[in-house]
Every structure is written in structure tokens, then in C-alpha cells.
Short mmCIF file of C-alpha atoms in Angstrom, two decimals:
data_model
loop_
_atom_site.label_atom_id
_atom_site.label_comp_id
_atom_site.label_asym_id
_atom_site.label_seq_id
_atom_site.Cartn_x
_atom_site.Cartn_y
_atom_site.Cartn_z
CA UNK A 1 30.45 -42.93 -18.65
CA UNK A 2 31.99 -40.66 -16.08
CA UNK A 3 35.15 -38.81 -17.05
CA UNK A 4 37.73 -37.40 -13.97
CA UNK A 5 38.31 -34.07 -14.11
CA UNK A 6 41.75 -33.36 -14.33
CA UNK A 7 44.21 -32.96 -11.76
CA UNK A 8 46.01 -29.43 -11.01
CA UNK A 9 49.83 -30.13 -10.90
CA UNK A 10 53.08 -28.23 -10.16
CA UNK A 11 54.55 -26.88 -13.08
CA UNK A 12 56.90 -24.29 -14.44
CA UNK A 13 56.93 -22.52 -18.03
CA UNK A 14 59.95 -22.97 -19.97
CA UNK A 15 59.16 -21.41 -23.04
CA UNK A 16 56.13 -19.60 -24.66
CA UNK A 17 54.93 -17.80 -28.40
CA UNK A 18 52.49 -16.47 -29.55
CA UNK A 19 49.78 -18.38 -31.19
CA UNK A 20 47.45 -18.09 -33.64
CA UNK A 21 45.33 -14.76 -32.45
CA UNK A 22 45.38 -14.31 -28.68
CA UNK A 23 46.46 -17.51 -27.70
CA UNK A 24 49.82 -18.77 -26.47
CA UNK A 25 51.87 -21.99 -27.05
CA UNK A 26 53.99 -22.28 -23.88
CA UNK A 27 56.51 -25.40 -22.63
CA UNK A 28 56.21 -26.53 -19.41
CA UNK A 29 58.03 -28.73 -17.28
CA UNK A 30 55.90 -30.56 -14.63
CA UNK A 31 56.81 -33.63 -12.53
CA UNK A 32 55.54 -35.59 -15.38
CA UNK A 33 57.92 -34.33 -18.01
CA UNK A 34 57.91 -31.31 -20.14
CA UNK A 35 54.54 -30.45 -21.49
CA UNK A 36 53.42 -28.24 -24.54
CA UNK A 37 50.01 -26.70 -24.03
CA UNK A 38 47.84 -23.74 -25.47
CA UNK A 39 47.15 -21.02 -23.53
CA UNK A 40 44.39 -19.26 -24.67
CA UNK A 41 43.35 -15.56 -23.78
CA UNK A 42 47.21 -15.52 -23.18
CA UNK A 43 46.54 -11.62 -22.86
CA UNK A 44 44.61 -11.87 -19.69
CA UNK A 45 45.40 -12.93 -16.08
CA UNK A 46 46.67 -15.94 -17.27
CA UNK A 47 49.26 -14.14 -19.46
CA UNK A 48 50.81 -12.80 -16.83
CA UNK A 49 51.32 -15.94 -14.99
CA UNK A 50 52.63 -17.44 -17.93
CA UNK A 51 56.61 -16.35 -17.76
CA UNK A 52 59.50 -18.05 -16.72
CA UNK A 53 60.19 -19.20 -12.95
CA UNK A 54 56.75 -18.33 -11.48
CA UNK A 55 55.89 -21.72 -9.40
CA UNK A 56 52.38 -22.63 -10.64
CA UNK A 57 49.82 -25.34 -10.15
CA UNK A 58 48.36 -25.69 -13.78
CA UNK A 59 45.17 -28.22 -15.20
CA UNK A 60 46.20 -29.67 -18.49
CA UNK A 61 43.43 -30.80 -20.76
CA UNK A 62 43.23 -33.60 -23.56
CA UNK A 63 45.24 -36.35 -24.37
CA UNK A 64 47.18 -36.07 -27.87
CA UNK A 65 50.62 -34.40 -27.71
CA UNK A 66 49.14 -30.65 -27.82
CA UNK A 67 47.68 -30.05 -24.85
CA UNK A 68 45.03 -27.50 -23.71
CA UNK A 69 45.60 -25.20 -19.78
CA UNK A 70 42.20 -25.47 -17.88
CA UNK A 71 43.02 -23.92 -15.01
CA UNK A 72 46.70 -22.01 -14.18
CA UNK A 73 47.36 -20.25 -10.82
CA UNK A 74 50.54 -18.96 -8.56
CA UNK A 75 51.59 -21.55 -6.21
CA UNK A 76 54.58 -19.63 -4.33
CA UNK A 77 56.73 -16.98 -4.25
CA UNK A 78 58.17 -15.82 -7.98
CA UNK A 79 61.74 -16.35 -8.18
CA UNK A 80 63.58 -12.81 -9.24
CA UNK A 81 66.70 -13.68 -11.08
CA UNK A 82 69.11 -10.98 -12.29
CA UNK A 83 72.17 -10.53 -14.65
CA UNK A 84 73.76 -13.69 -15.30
CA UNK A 85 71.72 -15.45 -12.61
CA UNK A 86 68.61 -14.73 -15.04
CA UNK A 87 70.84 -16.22 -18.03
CA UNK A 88 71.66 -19.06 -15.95
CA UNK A 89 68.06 -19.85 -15.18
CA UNK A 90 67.30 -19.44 -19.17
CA UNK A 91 70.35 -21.56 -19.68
CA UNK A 92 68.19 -24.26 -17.43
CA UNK A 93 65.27 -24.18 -19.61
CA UNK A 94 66.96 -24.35 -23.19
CA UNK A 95 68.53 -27.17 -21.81
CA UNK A 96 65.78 -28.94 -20.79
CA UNK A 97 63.76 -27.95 -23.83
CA UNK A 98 66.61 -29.40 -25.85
CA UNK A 99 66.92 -32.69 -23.86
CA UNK A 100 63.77 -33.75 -22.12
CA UNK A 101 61.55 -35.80 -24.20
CA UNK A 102 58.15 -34.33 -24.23
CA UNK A 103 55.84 -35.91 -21.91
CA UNK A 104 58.71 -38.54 -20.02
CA UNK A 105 57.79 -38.35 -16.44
CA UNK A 106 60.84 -36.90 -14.53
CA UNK A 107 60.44 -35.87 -10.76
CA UNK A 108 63.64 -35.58 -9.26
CA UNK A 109 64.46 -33.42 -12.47
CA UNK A 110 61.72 -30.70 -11.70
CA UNK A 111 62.49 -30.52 -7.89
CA UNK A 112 66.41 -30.52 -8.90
CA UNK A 113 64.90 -27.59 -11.16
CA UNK A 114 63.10 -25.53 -8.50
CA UNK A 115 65.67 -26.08 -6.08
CA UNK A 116 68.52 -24.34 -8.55
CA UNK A 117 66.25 -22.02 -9.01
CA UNK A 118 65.66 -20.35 -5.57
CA UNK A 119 69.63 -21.01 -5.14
CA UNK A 120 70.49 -18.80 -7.84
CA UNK A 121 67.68 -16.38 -6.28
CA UNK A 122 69.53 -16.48 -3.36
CA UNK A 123 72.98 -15.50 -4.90
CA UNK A 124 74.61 -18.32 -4.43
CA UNK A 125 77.71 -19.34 -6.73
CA UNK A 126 76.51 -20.11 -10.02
CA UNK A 127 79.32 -22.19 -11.63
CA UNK A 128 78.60 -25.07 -9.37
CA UNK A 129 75.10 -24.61 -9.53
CA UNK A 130 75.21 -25.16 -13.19
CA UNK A 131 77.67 -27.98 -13.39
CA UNK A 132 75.20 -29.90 -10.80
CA UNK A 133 72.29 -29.86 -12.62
CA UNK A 134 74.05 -30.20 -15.96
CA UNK A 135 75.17 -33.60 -14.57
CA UNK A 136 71.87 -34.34 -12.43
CA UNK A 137 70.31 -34.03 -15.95
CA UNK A 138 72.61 -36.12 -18.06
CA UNK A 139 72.45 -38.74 -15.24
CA UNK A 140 68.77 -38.81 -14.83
CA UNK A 141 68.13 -39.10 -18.73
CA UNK A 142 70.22 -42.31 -18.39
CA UNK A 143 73.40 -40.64 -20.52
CA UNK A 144 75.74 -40.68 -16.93
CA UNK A 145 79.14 -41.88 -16.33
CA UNK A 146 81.26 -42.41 -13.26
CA UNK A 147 83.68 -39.58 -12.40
CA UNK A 148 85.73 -41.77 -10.10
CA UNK A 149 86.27 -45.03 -12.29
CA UNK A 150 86.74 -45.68 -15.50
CA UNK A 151 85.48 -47.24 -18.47
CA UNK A 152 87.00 -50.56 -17.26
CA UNK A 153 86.05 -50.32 -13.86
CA UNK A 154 89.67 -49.30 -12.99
CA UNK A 155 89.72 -46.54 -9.83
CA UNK A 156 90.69 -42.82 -11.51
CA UNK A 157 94.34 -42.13 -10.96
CA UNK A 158 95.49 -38.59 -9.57
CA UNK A 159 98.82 -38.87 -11.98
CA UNK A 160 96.18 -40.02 -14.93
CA UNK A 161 95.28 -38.12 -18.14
CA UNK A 162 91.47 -38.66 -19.17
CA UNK A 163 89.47 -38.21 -22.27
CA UNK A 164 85.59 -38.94 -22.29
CA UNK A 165 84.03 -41.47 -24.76
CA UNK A 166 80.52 -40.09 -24.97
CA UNK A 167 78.60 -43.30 -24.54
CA UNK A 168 80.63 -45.22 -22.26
CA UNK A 169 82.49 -42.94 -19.81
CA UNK A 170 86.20 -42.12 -18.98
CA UNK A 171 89.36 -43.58 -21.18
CA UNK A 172 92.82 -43.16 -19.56
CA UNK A 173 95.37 -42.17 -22.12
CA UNK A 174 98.82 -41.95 -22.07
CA UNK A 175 99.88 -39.85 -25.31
CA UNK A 176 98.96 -35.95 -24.73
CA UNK A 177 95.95 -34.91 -27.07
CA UNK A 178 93.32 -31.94 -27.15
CA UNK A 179 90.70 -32.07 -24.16
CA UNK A 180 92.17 -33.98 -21.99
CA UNK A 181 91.36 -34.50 -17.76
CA UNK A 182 93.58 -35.17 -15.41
CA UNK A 183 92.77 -37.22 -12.47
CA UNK A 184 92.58 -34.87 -9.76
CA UNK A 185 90.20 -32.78 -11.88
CA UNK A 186 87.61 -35.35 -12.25
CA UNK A 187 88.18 -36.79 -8.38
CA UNK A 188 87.38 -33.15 -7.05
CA UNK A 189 84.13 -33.33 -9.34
CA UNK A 190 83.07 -36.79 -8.65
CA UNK A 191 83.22 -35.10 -4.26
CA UNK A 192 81.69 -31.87 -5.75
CA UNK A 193 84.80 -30.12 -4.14
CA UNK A 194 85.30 -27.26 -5.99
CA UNK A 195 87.57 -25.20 -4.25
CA UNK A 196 89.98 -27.68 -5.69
CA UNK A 197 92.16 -26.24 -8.27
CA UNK A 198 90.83 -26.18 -11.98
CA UNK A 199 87.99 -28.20 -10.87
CA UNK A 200 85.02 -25.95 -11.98
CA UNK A 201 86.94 -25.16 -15.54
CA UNK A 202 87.33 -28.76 -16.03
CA UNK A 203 83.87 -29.53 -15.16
CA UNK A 204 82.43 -26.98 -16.97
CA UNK A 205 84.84 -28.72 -20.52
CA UNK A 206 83.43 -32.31 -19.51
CA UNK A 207 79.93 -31.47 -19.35
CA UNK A 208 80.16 -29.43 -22.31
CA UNK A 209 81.78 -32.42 -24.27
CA UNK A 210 78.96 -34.91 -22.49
CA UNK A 211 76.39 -32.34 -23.59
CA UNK A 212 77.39 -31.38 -27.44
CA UNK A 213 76.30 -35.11 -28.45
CA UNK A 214 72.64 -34.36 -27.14
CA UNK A 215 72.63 -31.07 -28.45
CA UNK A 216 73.02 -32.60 -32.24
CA UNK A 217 75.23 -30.24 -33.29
CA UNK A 218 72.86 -27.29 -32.85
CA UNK A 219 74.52 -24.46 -30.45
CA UNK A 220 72.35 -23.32 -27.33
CA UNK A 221 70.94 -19.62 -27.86
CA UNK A 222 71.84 -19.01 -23.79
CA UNK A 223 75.07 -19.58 -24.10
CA UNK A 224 75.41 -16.53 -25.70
CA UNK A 225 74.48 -14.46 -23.04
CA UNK A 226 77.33 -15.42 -21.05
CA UNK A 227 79.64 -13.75 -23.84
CA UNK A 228 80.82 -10.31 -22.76
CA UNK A 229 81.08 -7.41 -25.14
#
């Protein structure tokens, strides 16, 4: 009975421990989903590789839940992220650690992934960065909403006041209440225009009310990074 060796694939560490003696028990994402292997001789080469936002082509072995690295090399350029673009990018994987089900193949989330990443390399802007792929995320796991109708199909009025029901999308209200939208708000974010007043503060409230659901409760450990002193 022949057995196929496996196949090297793109992958990123989200996460890693120690384990047990000299091993390692690190989270990956890869186009297939997020991944949780042992690395073992974690204090060697491969150690070194195995840190956030190095690009890697990695050979996962076995087929329970736990899975063993074969073979783990570079496969680009490391991404260098400083200050709060290096929060940002640990804000990325907590999140996905959080929200991706283990082993739930998710393509267009890793290369959403390694594009943010070499964008907040590059110095780029990171509020929008983060409201994109907080959204590209929710959408992709199947928990999106429309940002320009809503949750009867009606078009979003500019002159309208909002509130988002978690699992169906946007309510129009007509009584003032705590965490509210307002039209314009949400039709800036639905064209990504964010130059548009109180667009990115808004977005950044609606995607932390779509996100605290998923979250269960339990506050993300990044987050506090952002707080200044």
C-alpha cells in the first residue's frame, strides 16, 4: 500500500508554547484553515522560523487534530512590523485564533491575511486596514450583513438611525438609544470611503458589536495594547 508523502503548503504561525521538553505547540493558519501542530527541536533552525509573520512553506504530518511539522522553511521576505503596526498584526492572529475553526479550509482568508500584512509593513493607515479584514473575516465565516440595506431589504437612508441585530443585519429605529448608526456612517463603509466623516469610528463600534457575539464574552488580550498609559 503506497502512502503520498505530504505536500509542503503556505502557511503562517499564529501562535506558539512551549511543549513538553524541547518541543513547541504552534497555530498556524494555512490556506486550509488554521492548523495546530508540534514542532519538535523547537530550539533549533526550525525555532527560529517559527514566529509570527515569517511566510513559510511547512509539511504537516498525521491525520487526527494534533498535527506533527515534517518539513518548515522561509518562503519570502519576513514582514517587520513595529509599534502599533506589530499590535495590529497580533490583533490579526488573536482574532483568527478566536474565530477560525481549526482545520475549515479558508483561502481568500489567508491571502486577505498576507496581504494586510505587507500593507501594514508598508505603513499604510491602519484603521482601515483593520476594519477590512475585520469584515472580510466576519463575511467569509458566513456571520456578514449588508451595509447598504437593511434587514428588510429596504435601501439604508442617509437621515436613518441604525442599530445592528447580530444575526440578521441592520434595524432602522426611530426612538434614540445607546449604539446607534446613522445612515451616512454605514453608506461611507459599505464604499469603504473613509475620509467620510465619523466613518472609521463608526466602523470600528459596528464591527466591535458584530465581533463581541463570536468572541463569547471573553475580551481579546491585543486589544490591550492599543491602550495608552
Amino acid at each position: 500500500m503506497s502512502t503520498t508523502a505530504p505536500i509542503g503548503q503556505p502557511a503562517y504561525v499564529l501562535h506558539s508554547r512551549a511543549y513538553r521538553e524541547s518541543s513547541a505547540l504552534v497555530d498556524f493558519l494555512t490556506p486550509q484553515g488554521r492548523l495546530r501542530a508540534v514542532l519538535r527541536s523547537a530550539r533549533g533552525k526550525a525555532g527560529t522560523l517559527a514566529r509570527p509573520f515569517v511566510p513559510l512553506e511547512v509539511e504537516f504530518r498525521g491525520r487526527g487534530e494534533l498535527k506533527n511539522v515534517g518539513r518548515m522553511e522561509s518562503a519570502g521576505v519576513s514582514t517587520w512590523l513595529n509599534g502599533e503596526a506589530l499590535f495590529s498584526g497580533l490583533y490579526l492572529n488573536e482574532l483568527l485564533i478566536r474565530l477560525l475553526p481549526a482545520e475549515d479550509p479558508h483561502p481568500a482568508v489567508f491571502d486577505h491575511y498576507a496581504a494586510t500584512l505587507l500593507a501594514l509593513a508598508e505603513g499604510r493607515p491602519l484603521e482601515p486596514l483593520l476594519r477590512s479584514f475585520e469584515w472580510r473575516l466576519l463575511d467569509d465565516l458566513g456571520y456578514g450583513f449588508a451595509l447598504n440595506t437593511d434587514i428588510h431589504g429596504d435601501p439604508i437612508a442617509p437621515d436613518g438611525l441604525y442599530r445592528l441585530q447580530v444575526d440578521a443585519g441592520l434595524e432602522r429605529v426611530y426612538l434614540l438609544q445607546p449604539g446607534l448608526f446613522n445612515g451616512t456612517e454605514l453608506l461611507a463603509m459599505a464604499d469603504a470611503d473613509w475620509s467620510a466623516p465619523g466613518a472609521l469610528s463608526a466602523a470600528k463600534r459596528l464591527m466591535r458589536q458584530a465581533l463581541a457575539v463570536h468572541l463569547g464574552g471573553r475580551p481579546l488580550v491585543s486589544r490591550e495594547l492599543f491602550r495608552k498609559p
